[in-house]
CSV table of C-alpha atoms (C1' of nucleotides) in Angstrom, one decimal:
chain,number,residue,atom,x,y,z
A,248,MET,CA,142.7,59.5,82.9
A,249,THR,CA,144.1,56.3,83.5
A,250,THR,CA,146.0,56.8,87.0
A,251,LYS,CA,143.9,55.6,89.6
A,252,ARG,CA,144.0,58.9,91.3
A,253,ALA,CA,142.4,60.5,88.4
A,254,THR,CA,139.9,57.6,88.4
A,255,THR,CA,138.9,58.3,92.0
A,256,ARG,CA,138.6,62.2,90.8
A,257,SER,CA,136.2,61.3,88.3
A,258,THR,CA,133.3,59.6,90.3
A,259,SER,CA,133.6,63.1,92.5
A,260,ALA,CA,133.4,65.4,89.9
A,261,LYS,CA,129.8,65.6,89.4
A,262,ALA,CA,128.8,68.8,87.7
A,263,ALA,CA,131.8,70.4,86.5
A,264,THR,CA,131.5,74.1,86.1
A,265,LYS,CA,133.4,75.1,82.4
A,266,PRO,CA,135.9,77.2,84.2
A,267,VAL,CA,135.9,80.8,83.0
A,268,VAL,CA,139.1,81.1,81.8
A,269,GLU,CA,140.0,77.6,80.3
A,270,PRO,CA,143.6,77.0,82.0
A,271,ALA,CA,146.9,77.0,80.8
A,272,THR,CA,149.3,75.5,82.5
A,273,LYS,CA,149.0,72.4,84.7
A,274,GLY,CA,149.2,74.4,88.1
A,275,GLU,CA,146.5,76.5,86.5
A,276,ARG,CA,144.1,73.8,85.9
A,277,THR,CA,144.4,72.1,89.2
A,278,ARG,CA,143.8,75.5,90.4
A,279,ALA,CA,140.9,75.7,88.5
A,280,ILE,CA,139.3,72.3,89.7
A,281,LEU,CA,139.8,73.0,92.7
A,282,LEU,CA,138.3,76.5,93.0
A,283,ASP,CA,135.0,74.6,91.3
A,284,ALA,CA,135.5,72.1,93.4
A,285,ALA,CA,135.5,74.2,96.5
A,286,LYS,CA,132.4,76.2,95.3
A,287,ARG,CA,130.3,73.2,95.3
A,288,LEU,CA,130.9,72.6,98.7
A,289,PHE,CA,131.0,76.0,99.7
A,290,VAL,CA,127.2,76.4,97.9
A,291,ALA,CA,126.1,73.0,99.8
A,292,ASN,CA,127.1,73.3,103.2
A,293,GLY,CA,128.0,76.3,104.0
A,294,TYR,CA,132.5,78.1,104.8
A,295,HIS,CA,132.8,76.5,108.0
A,296,GLY,CA,130.8,73.9,106.8
A,297,THR,CA,133.2,72.9,104.6
A,298,SER,CA,136.9,71.1,105.5
A,299,MET,CA,139.9,71.1,103.7
A,300,ARG,CA,139.8,67.8,103.5
A,301,GLU,CA,136.7,67.4,101.8
A,302,ILE,CA,137.6,70.2,98.9
A,303,ALA,CA,140.9,68.1,98.7
A,304,ASP,CA,138.7,64.7,98.0
A,305,GLU,CA,136.1,66.7,96.0
A,306,ALA,CA,138.8,68.0,93.8
A,307,GLY,CA,141.0,64.5,93.5
A,308,LEU,CA,144.0,65.1,95.3
A,309,ALA,CA,145.8,64.8,99.2
A,310,LEU,CA,144.8,67.4,101.5
A,311,GLY,CA,148.7,68.4,101.5
A,312,GLY,CA,148.5,69.8,97.9
A,313,ILE,CA,146.1,72.6,98.3
A,314,TYR,CA,148.7,74.5,99.8
A,315,ASN,CA,150.9,74.8,96.7
A,316,HIS,CA,147.7,76.5,95.7
A,317,PHE,CA,146.4,78.4,98.3
A,318,GLY,CA,147.6,79.7,100.8
A,319,ASN,CA,144.5,78.9,103.6
A,320,LYS,CA,141.1,78.3,103.4
A,321,GLU,CA,139.9,81.8,103.4
A,322,ASP,CA,142.3,82.7,100.5
A,323,ILE,CA,139.9,79.3,98.4
A,324,PHE,CA,137.0,81.5,99.2
A,325,VAL,CA,138.2,84.3,98.2
A,326,GLY,CA,139.4,82.6,94.9
A,327,VAL,CA,135.9,81.4,94.6
A,328,LEU,CA,134.3,84.8,95.4
A,329,MET,CA,136.5,86.4,93.1
A,330,GLU,CA,135.5,84.3,90.0
A,331,ARG,CA,131.8,83.3,90.8
A,332,HIS,CA,130.1,86.0,92.6
A,333,PRO,CA,126.6,86.7,91.5
A,334,PHE,CA,127.2,90.0,91.0
A,335,LEU,CA,130.5,89.4,88.2
A,336,VAL,CA,128.1,86.5,86.6
A,337,VAL,CA,125.7,88.9,85.8
A,338,LEU,CA,127.8,91.6,84.6
A,339,PRO,CA,128.2,90.4,80.9
A,340,ALA,CA,124.2,89.8,80.6
A,341,LEU,CA,124.0,93.8,81.5
A,342,GLN,CA,126.6,95.0,79.1
A,343,ALA,CA,125.0,93.1,76.4
A,344,ALA,CA,121.3,94.1,77.3
A,345,GLN,CA,120.1,96.6,74.1
A,346,GLY,CA,116.9,98.6,73.6
A,347,GLN,CA,115.7,101.8,72.2
A,348,THR,CA,113.3,102.8,74.9
A,349,VAL,CA,113.8,102.6,79.0
A,350,GLU,CA,111.2,100.1,79.2
A,351,THR,CA,112.6,97.5,75.9
A,352,LEU,CA,116.0,98.6,78.0
A,353,LEU,CA,115.4,97.5,81.0
A,354,ARG,CA,113.1,94.6,80.2
A,355,ASP,CA,115.9,92.8,77.9
A,356,ALA,CA,118.4,93.3,81.0
A,357,ALA,CA,116.4,91.6,83.4
A,358,TRP,CA,115.7,89.1,80.9
A,359,ARG,CA,119.4,88.1,80.2
A,360,MET,CA,120.5,88.6,83.8
A,361,LEU,CA,117.4,85.9,85.1
A,362,ALA,CA,118.9,83.6,82.0
A,363,GLU,CA,122.3,84.0,83.6
A,364,LEU,CA,121.4,83.7,87.1
A,365,GLY,CA,118.6,80.8,86.6
A,366,GLN,CA,120.7,78.2,86.0
A,367,ASN,CA,122.7,78.5,88.7
A,368,GLN,CA,121.0,80.0,91.7
A,369,GLU,CA,122.9,78.3,93.8
A,370,PHE,CA,125.5,81.3,93.8
A,371,LEU,CA,123.1,83.1,95.6
A,372,ASN,CA,124.3,81.0,98.3
A,373,LEU,CA,127.9,82.2,97.7
A,374,MET,CA,126.4,85.9,98.6
A,375,PHE,CA,124.9,85.1,101.7
A,376,ILE,CA,128.0,83.1,103.0
A,377,GLU,CA,130.2,86.1,102.4
A,378,LEU,CA,127.2,88.1,104.5
A,379,VAL,CA,126.8,85.8,107.0
A,380,GLU,CA,130.8,84.3,107.9
A,381,PHE,CA,132.7,87.3,106.1
A,382,GLU,CA,130.6,90.0,107.1
A,383,ALA,CA,130.6,90.9,103.5
A,384,ARG,CA,134.5,91.9,103.9
A,385,HIS,CA,135.4,91.1,100.7
A,386,VAL,CA,133.2,92.6,98.2
A,387,SER,CA,134.6,95.6,98.2
A,388,LEU,CA,137.8,93.6,95.8
A,389,MET,CA,135.0,93.8,93.8
A,390,PHE,CA,134.0,97.4,93.5
A,391,GLU,CA,136.5,98.4,90.8
A,392,THR,CA,135.4,95.8,88.3
A,393,LEU,CA,132.1,96.6,89.1
A,394,PHE,CA,131.7,100.3,89.3
A,395,PRO,CA,132.1,100.6,85.3
A,396,PRO,CA,130.1,98.5,83.7
A,397,LEU,CA,127.0,99.3,86.2
A,398,MET,CA,127.5,103.2,85.7
A,399,GLN,CA,127.6,102.5,81.8
A,400,PHE,CA,124.3,100.6,82.3
A,401,ALA,CA,122.8,104.2,84.4
A,402,GLN,CA,124.4,106.2,81.0
A,403,GLN,CA,122.6,103.8,78.5
A,404,ILE,CA,119.3,104.1,80.8
A,405,GLU,CA,119.5,108.2,80.8
A,406,LYS,CA,120.2,108.2,76.9
A,407,ALA,CA,117.3,105.4,76.3
A,408,ARG,CA,114.0,107.4,74.7
A,409,GLY,CA,110.5,106.9,77.5
A,410,PRO,CA,109.3,108.7,80.4
A,411,LEU,CA,110.7,108.3,83.6
A,412,ARG,CA,109.2,109.4,86.9
A,413,ASP,CA,110.7,111.0,89.3
A,414,ILE,CA,113.1,109.2,91.0
A,415,PRO,CA,116.6,109.5,91.0
A,416,LEU,CA,118.8,107.3,88.7
A,417,PRO,CA,120.6,105.5,91.4
A,418,ILE,CA,117.3,104.5,93.2
A,419,VAL,CA,115.9,103.4,89.6
A,420,LEU,CA,119.1,101.2,89.8
A,421,ARG,CA,120.0,99.7,93.5
A,422,SER,CA,116.2,99.0,92.9
A,423,PHE,CA,116.9,97.0,89.5
A,424,LEU,CA,119.2,94.9,91.3
A,425,GLY,CA,116.8,94.6,93.8
A,426,LEU,CA,114.1,93.4,91.8
A,427,PHE,CA,116.6,90.0,91.3
A,428,PHE,CA,116.7,89.3,95.3
A,429,SER,CA,112.7,89.8,95.6
A,430,TYR,CA,112.0,87.4,92.8
A,431,PHE,CA,114.9,85.0,93.9
A,432,ILE,CA,114.7,84.8,97.9
A,433,THR,CA,110.9,84.6,98.2
A,434,ASP,CA,111.2,81.5,95.5
A,435,LEU,CA,114.3,79.7,97.8
A,436,ILE,CA,112.8,81.4,101.1
A,437,MET,CA,109.4,79.5,100.5
A,438,GLY,CA,110.7,76.9,98.4
A,439,GLY,CA,108.9,74.1,98.5
A,440,GLN,CA,105.9,75.2,100.2
A,441,MET,CA,104.9,77.9,97.7
A,442,PRO,CA,101.6,77.4,96.2
A,443,ALA,CA,101.3,77.5,92.6
A,444,ALA,CA,99.5,81.2,92.3
A,445,MET,CA,102.5,82.6,93.4
A,446,LYS,CA,104.6,81.4,90.4
A,447,VAL,CA,103.1,81.0,87.6
A,448,GLY,CA,104.1,83.9,85.7
A,449,ALA,CA,106.0,85.1,88.5
A,450,PHE,CA,109.4,86.9,87.0
A,451,ASP,CA,107.3,88.4,84.1
A,452,HIS,CA,104.7,90.1,86.5
A,453,PHE,CA,107.9,91.5,88.8
A,454,VAL,CA,108.9,92.6,86.1
A,455,ASP,CA,106.0,94.1,84.8
A,456,ILE,CA,105.3,95.6,88.4
A,457,TYR,CA,108.7,97.4,88.7
A,458,LEU,CA,108.9,98.5,85.3
A,459,HIS,CA,104.8,100.3,85.7
A,460,GLY,CA,106.3,101.6,88.8
A,461,ILE,CA,109.4,103.8,87.4
A,462,LEU,CA,107.4,104.4,84.2
A,463,THR,CA,104.8,107.4,83.5
A,464,GLU,CA,103.3,106.0,81.0
A,465,GLY,CA,101.7,101.6,80.9
B,183,MET,CA,123.0,88.0,141.0
B,184,THR,CA,125.4,88.2,143.5
B,185,THR,CA,127.3,84.7,143.0
B,186,LYS,CA,130.9,84.4,140.8
B,187,ARG,CA,129.0,82.8,137.8
B,188,ALA,CA,126.3,85.6,137.5
B,189,THR,CA,129.2,88.3,137.7
B,190,THR,CA,130.9,86.5,134.9
B,191,ARG,CA,127.5,86.1,133.3
B,192,SER,CA,126.7,89.6,133.1
B,193,THR,CA,130.3,90.4,131.2
B,194,SER,CA,129.2,88.5,128.1
B,195,ALA,CA,125.3,89.1,128.2
B,196,LYS,CA,125.8,91.8,126.0
B,197,ALA,CA,123.0,93.4,124.0
B,198,ALA,CA,120.5,90.9,125.4
B,199,THR,CA,116.8,90.7,123.7
B,200,LYS,CA,113.5,91.1,125.4
B,201,PRO,CA,112.5,87.8,125.4
B,202,VAL,CA,109.3,86.5,123.5
B,203,VAL,CA,107.9,85.5,126.4
B,204,GLU,CA,109.0,86.5,130.2
B,205,PRO,CA,109.9,82.9,131.5
B,206,ALA,CA,107.9,82.0,134.0
B,207,THR,CA,110.2,79.4,136.0
B,208,LYS,CA,114.2,79.0,136.4
B,209,GLY,CA,114.9,76.5,133.8
B,210,GLU,CA,112.6,78.6,131.3
B,211,ARG,CA,114.6,81.5,132.0
B,212,THR,CA,118.1,79.6,131.3
B,213,ARG,CA,116.5,78.2,128.1
B,214,ALA,CA,115.6,81.8,126.9
B,215,ILE,CA,119.5,83.1,127.9
B,216,LEU,CA,120.9,80.8,125.5
B,217,LEU,CA,118.5,81.1,122.8
B,218,ASP,CA,119.4,84.3,123.4
B,219,ALA,CA,123.5,84.3,123.3
B,220,ALA,CA,122.9,81.5,120.5
B,221,LYS,CA,121.3,84.1,118.2
B,222,ARG,CA,123.9,86.2,118.9
B,223,LEU,CA,126.9,83.9,118.0
B,224,PHE,CA,124.8,82.4,115.1
B,225,VAL,CA,124.1,85.6,113.3
B,226,ALA,CA,127.7,86.5,113.6
B,227,ASN,CA,129.4,83.6,112.6
B,228,GLY,CA,126.9,81.6,111.3
B,229,TYR,CA,125.9,77.8,112.9
B,230,HIS,CA,129.3,75.6,111.8
B,231,GLY,CA,131.1,79.1,113.2
B,232,THR,CA,129.1,78.9,116.0
B,233,SER,CA,130.6,76.3,118.9
B,234,MET,CA,128.8,75.3,121.6
B,235,ARG,CA,131.7,76.2,123.8
B,236,GLU,CA,131.1,80.0,123.0
B,237,ILE,CA,127.1,79.3,123.3
B,238,ALA,CA,127.8,78.0,126.8
B,239,ASP,CA,130.4,81.0,127.8
B,240,GLU,CA,128.1,83.8,126.1
B,241,ALA,CA,125.0,82.4,128.2
B,242,GLY,CA,127.4,82.1,131.4
B,243,LEU,CA,126.8,78.4,132.1
B,244,ALA,CA,129.4,75.2,131.5
B,245,LEU,CA,129.0,73.1,128.3
B,246,GLY,CA,127.6,70.1,129.9
B,247,GLY,CA,124.5,72.6,131.1
B,248,ILE,CA,123.3,73.4,127.6
B,249,TYR,CA,122.6,69.6,127.4
B,250,ASN,CA,119.4,70.1,130.4
B,251,HIS,CA,117.5,72.5,127.3
B,252,PHE,CA,118.5,71.0,124.1
B,253,GLY,CA,119.3,67.8,122.8
B,254,ASN,CA,121.9,69.0,120.3
B,255,LYS,CA,123.3,72.0,118.5
B,256,GLU,CA,121.0,71.8,115.8
B,257,ASP,CA,117.8,72.0,118.6
B,258,ILE,CA,119.4,75.2,119.5
B,259,PHE,CA,119.5,76.8,115.9
B,260,VAL,CA,115.4,75.3,115.5
B,261,GLY,CA,114.6,76.8,119.3
B,262,VAL,CA,115.8,80.0,117.9
B,263,LEU,CA,114.6,80.2,114.0
B,264,MET,CA,111.2,79.5,115.7
B,265,GLU,CA,111.6,82.7,117.8
B,266,ARG,CA,113.3,84.8,115.9
B,267,HIS,CA,113.1,84.0,111.9
B,268,PRO,CA,112.4,87.7,110.4
B,269,PHE,CA,108.3,86.3,109.0
B,270,LEU,CA,107.5,85.6,112.5
B,271,VAL,CA,109.5,89.3,113.7
B,272,VAL,CA,107.2,90.9,111.0
B,273,LEU,CA,104.0,89.0,111.8
B,274,PRO,CA,102.4,91.8,114.3
B,275,ALA,CA,103.5,94.6,112.2
B,276,LEU,CA,101.3,92.8,109.4
B,277,GLN,CA,98.3,92.0,111.5
B,278,ALA,CA,98.4,95.8,112.9
B,279,ALA,CA,98.5,97.6,109.5
B,280,GLN,CA,95.5,99.8,108.5
B,281,GLY,CA,94.1,101.4,105.8
B,282,GLN,CA,90.8,102.1,104.1
B,283,THR,CA,92.6,101.7,100.4
B,284,VAL,CA,94.9,99.5,99.3
B,285,GLU,CA,97.5,101.8,98.9
B,286,THR,CA,97.2,103.1,102.3
B,287,LEU,CA,96.9,99.9,103.6
B,288,LEU,CA,100.2,98.9,102.4
B,289,ARG,CA,102.2,101.6,103.0
B,290,ASP,CA,101.3,101.8,106.9
B,291,ALA,CA,101.8,98.0,106.6
B,292,ALA,CA,105.5,98.6,104.4
B,293,TRP,CA,106.4,101.0,107.2
B,294,ARG,CA,105.4,99.0,110.5
B,295,MET,CA,107.7,96.1,109.0
B,296,LEU,CA,110.3,98.1,108.5
B,297,ALA,CA,110.1,99.8,112.4
B,298,GLU,CA,109.9,95.6,112.9
B,299,LEU,CA,113.3,94.7,110.8
B,300,GLY,CA,115.5,97.8,110.9
B,301,GLN,CA,116.2,97.4,114.8
B,302,ASN,CA,117.0,94.0,114.0
B,303,GLN,CA,118.1,93.9,110.4
B,304,GLU,CA,120.8,91.2,111.8
B,305,PHE,CA,117.7,88.6,112.0
B,306,LEU,CA,118.3,88.6,108.4
B,307,ASN,CA,121.2,86.8,108.6
B,308,LEU,CA,119.3,83.4,110.6
B,309,MET,CA,117.4,83.2,107.2
B,310,PHE,CA,120.4,83.1,105.1
B,311,ILE,CA,122.4,80.3,107.6
B,312,GLU,CA,119.1,78.8,107.6
B,313,LEU,CA,118.9,78.7,103.3
B,314,VAL,CA,122.8,77.8,103.1
B,315,GLU,CA,123.7,75.3,106.4
B,316,PHE,CA,120.6,73.6,106.2
B,317,GLU,CA,118.9,73.8,103.2
B,318,ALA,CA,115.6,75.3,104.2
B,319,ARG,CA,115.2,72.3,106.1
B,320,HIS,CA,112.8,73.9,108.9
B,321,VAL,CA,111.1,76.7,107.1
B,322,SER,CA,108.2,74.1,106.6
B,323,LEU,CA,107.6,74.2,110.8
B,324,MET,CA,106.8,77.6,110.7
B,325,PHE,CA,104.3,77.4,107.5
B,326,GLU,CA,101.7,76.8,109.7
B,327,THR,CA,101.9,79.9,112.0
B,328,LEU,CA,102.7,82.1,109.0
B,329,PHE,CA,99.8,81.0,106.7
B,330,PRO,CA,96.7,82.4,108.4
B,331,PRO,CA,97.8,85.9,109.1
B,332,LEU,CA,99.0,86.1,105.0
B,333,MET,CA,95.4,84.6,103.9
B,334,GLN,CA,94.0,87.3,106.4
B,335,PHE,CA,95.8,90.1,105.1
B,336,ALA,CA,95.5,88.8,101.2
B,337,GLN,CA,91.4,89.4,102.3
B,338,GLN,CA,92.0,92.3,103.6
B,339,ILE,CA,94.0,93.8,100.7
B,340,GLU,CA,90.9,92.5,98.3
B,341,LYS,CA,88.2,94.1,100.5
B,342,ALA,CA,89.8,97.2,100.6
B,343,ARG,CA,88.9,100.1,98.1
B,344,GLY,CA,91.5,101.3,94.9
B,345,PRO,CA,91.8,100.3,92.0
B,346,LEU,CA,94.8,97.3,91.8
B,347,ARG,CA,96.2,96.6,88.0
B,348,ASP,CA,95.3,93.3,86.7
B,349,ILE,CA,97.7,91.2,89.1
B,350,PRO,CA,96.6,88.0,90.5
B,351,LEU,CA,96.7,88.4,94.4
B,352,PRO,CA,99.1,85.8,95.1
B,353,ILE,CA,101.5,87.8,93.2
B,354,VAL,CA,101.2,90.9,94.9
B,355,LEU,CA,101.4,89.5,98.2
B,356,ARG,CA,104.7,87.1,97.1
B,357,SER,CA,106.5,90.8,95.7
B,358,PHE,CA,105.0,92.8,98.8
B,359,LEU,CA,107.5,90.8,100.6
B,360,GLY,CA,109.7,91.0,98.1
B,361,LEU,CA,109.9,94.8,98.4
B,362,PHE,CA,111.7,93.6,101.6
B,363,PHE,CA,114.5,91.7,100.7
B,364,SER,CA,115.1,93.7,97.8
B,365,TYR,CA,115.3,97.0,100.1
B,366,PHE,CA,117.5,94.9,103.2
B,367,ILE,CA,119.7,92.8,100.9
B,368,THR,CA,120.8,95.7,98.7
B,369,ASP,CA,121.5,97.6,101.7
B,370,LEU,CA,123.8,94.7,103.3
B,371,ILE,CA,125.4,94.0,100.3
B,372,MET,CA,127.1,97.0,99.4
B,373,GLY,CA,127.1,98.3,102.7
B,374,GLY,CA,129.8,100.9,103.4
B,375,GLN,CA,131.1,101.1,99.6
B,376,MET,CA,127.0,102.2,98.3
B,377,PRO,CA,127.0,105.8,97.6
B,378,ALA,CA,124.8,108.3,99.1
B,379,ALA,CA,122.6,109.2,96.1
B,380,MET,CA,121.5,105.0,96.4
B,381,LYS,CA,120.5,105.6,100.1
B,382,VAL,CA,118.5,108.9,101.0
B,383,GLY,CA,115.1,108.4,101.1
B,384,ALA,CA,115.4,105.0,99.3
B,385,PHE,CA,112.8,102.8,101.3
B,386,ASP,CA,110.7,106.1,100.5
B,387,HIS,CA,111.2,105.5,96.9
B,388,PHE,CA,111.3,102.0,96.7
B,389,VAL,CA,107.5,101.5,98.6
B,390,ASP,CA,106.4,104.0,96.2
B,391,ILE,CA,107.9,102.6,92.7
B,392,TYR,CA,105.7,98.8,94.3
B,393,LEU,CA,102.9,101.2,94.8
B,394,HIS,CA,102.8,102.7,91.4
B,395,GLY,CA,104.0,99.6,89.6
B,396,ILE,CA,100.2,97.4,91.2
B,397,LEU,CA,97.8,100.1,91.2
B,398,THR,CA,96.5,101.8,88.3
B,399,GLU,CA,96.2,105.2,89.5
B,400,GLY,CA,98.8,107.7,90.5
C,8,DC,C1',152.1,66.8,95.0
C,9,DC,C1',152.1,63.1,98.6
C,10,DT,C1',152.4,61.2,103.8
C,11,DA,C1',152.4,61.4,108.3
C,12,DC,C1',151.8,63.7,111.6
C,13,DC,C1',151.4,68.5,115.1
C,14,DG,C1',148.4,71.4,118.3
C,15,DA,C1',143.7,72.6,118.7
C,16,DT,C1',139.1,72.5,119.1
C,17,DC,C1',134.9,70.2,117.6
C,18,DG,C1',129.9,67.9,119.9
C,19,DG,C1',128.8,65.6,123.2
C,20,DT,C1',128.4,61.9,127.4
C,21,DA,C1',129.5,60.0,132.3
C,22,DG,C1',128.8,60.4,136.6
C,23,DG,C1',127.8,63.3,140.4
D,230,DC,C1',124.3,72.3,136.2
D,231,DC,C1',129.3,71.4,136.5
D,232,DT,C1',133.7,68.9,136.0
D,233,DA,C1',136.7,65.9,133.8
D,234,DC,C1',136.8,63.7,129.9
D,235,DC,C1',135.7,60.9,125.2
D,236,DG,C1',137.2,59.6,119.9
D,237,DA,C1',136.8,62.2,115.9
D,238,DT,C1',138.0,66.1,113.2
D,239,DC,C1',140.2,70.6,112.2
D,240,DG,C1',143.3,73.3,109.2
D,241,DG,C1',147.9,73.5,108.4
D,242,DT,C1',153.0,71.6,108.5
D,243,DA,C1',157.5,69.3,107.6
D,244,DG,C1',159.8,66.7,105.0
D,245,DG,C1',160.6,64.3,100.4
DNA sequence: CCTACCGATCGGTAGG
DNA sequence: CCTACCGATCGGTAGG
């Protein structure tokens, strides 16, 4: 805190995100700081638009120091992805969702997920980078983490009361995930230009349209 | 065609897209070739992941030659965007859509748009690049092109027969666009890993859920 | 974990 | 439209 370098770091350590796991050793703390710095820069400028020197500066250490924690640049990106991919961010919300009927369950899940993603809309950018600059090569690394909770959620839907239309459950799941993309991306894309009439109560309406779309009764 | 350079170019000019407007002068033809080459590389590797030398090679000319047609690298990206942004690609489909009822109109529009985007799923990447690497700075340039046809489509919906639920028309429009993002992005993201049950008849189901969601009668 | 350095490549330009 | 070049910056490493 009182060294020159620590001071230098503090000027650039803006909007630091609370780490997923509180780091125990000093090495782990530096690693966490690096991941957080890299995340901010990747989100803002893309993978190839971010240099190792910028990451070092943002984290408050010298270029060479990075390589004590990561083998190369791509390893850093993978590290960020494994901690901050929107699918992972959203998982706790999905697991916490509750409801006796299909409608209340999905509505609760939707709003919990929005609350989680709404603060961190930026994380969608990580997904886009993964899609464009890595051709989605790393998503498979998360698959075994994501699959079991998703299956559990599917079972929760099946057990819930309420008349579902004749739609295969996998399609219900996929379109439920799609609901968020449809909302966030129309927001991101049209961003500043979007007429207010397309914004007021939009998520409410989106969820409503979706639920009315899969249920037999209003 | 018989010069050495023309031969060199032909080896790299794979999957050339039919130009939007058939170029008249030689300069316009070279410009079109450059845009097409740049589009392929941007889509594959992102903006910062593509170098001017790669674009020159892919187009079959020398690095310096590019600057007869574009002031700098960003100008090329803007050029690509203004010709190939998915919104523009989809516009003719939207304008050609027909139907007496809201349901038949939107169903027709959806399938026409799918046919347009389905061949060029890659174009979504242009949108992602614009979002991440340019913070959507260029979308406003297309706004005046996009807005009038969109408003006309809105009027077409209003005039069509069929009972719409109590949802503001702007929200109907926005969620209709979102429908495509929800479908394409769930496809791209899970890509290879997605269970077959999430794929069979998926777009059909998505459109069905959407229409059932906005209409009062099944 | 830093300093000092490596070869390679970057976007862009001068001059023809 | 090409050749030859510019200074700047890239990812990564050796050595301490």
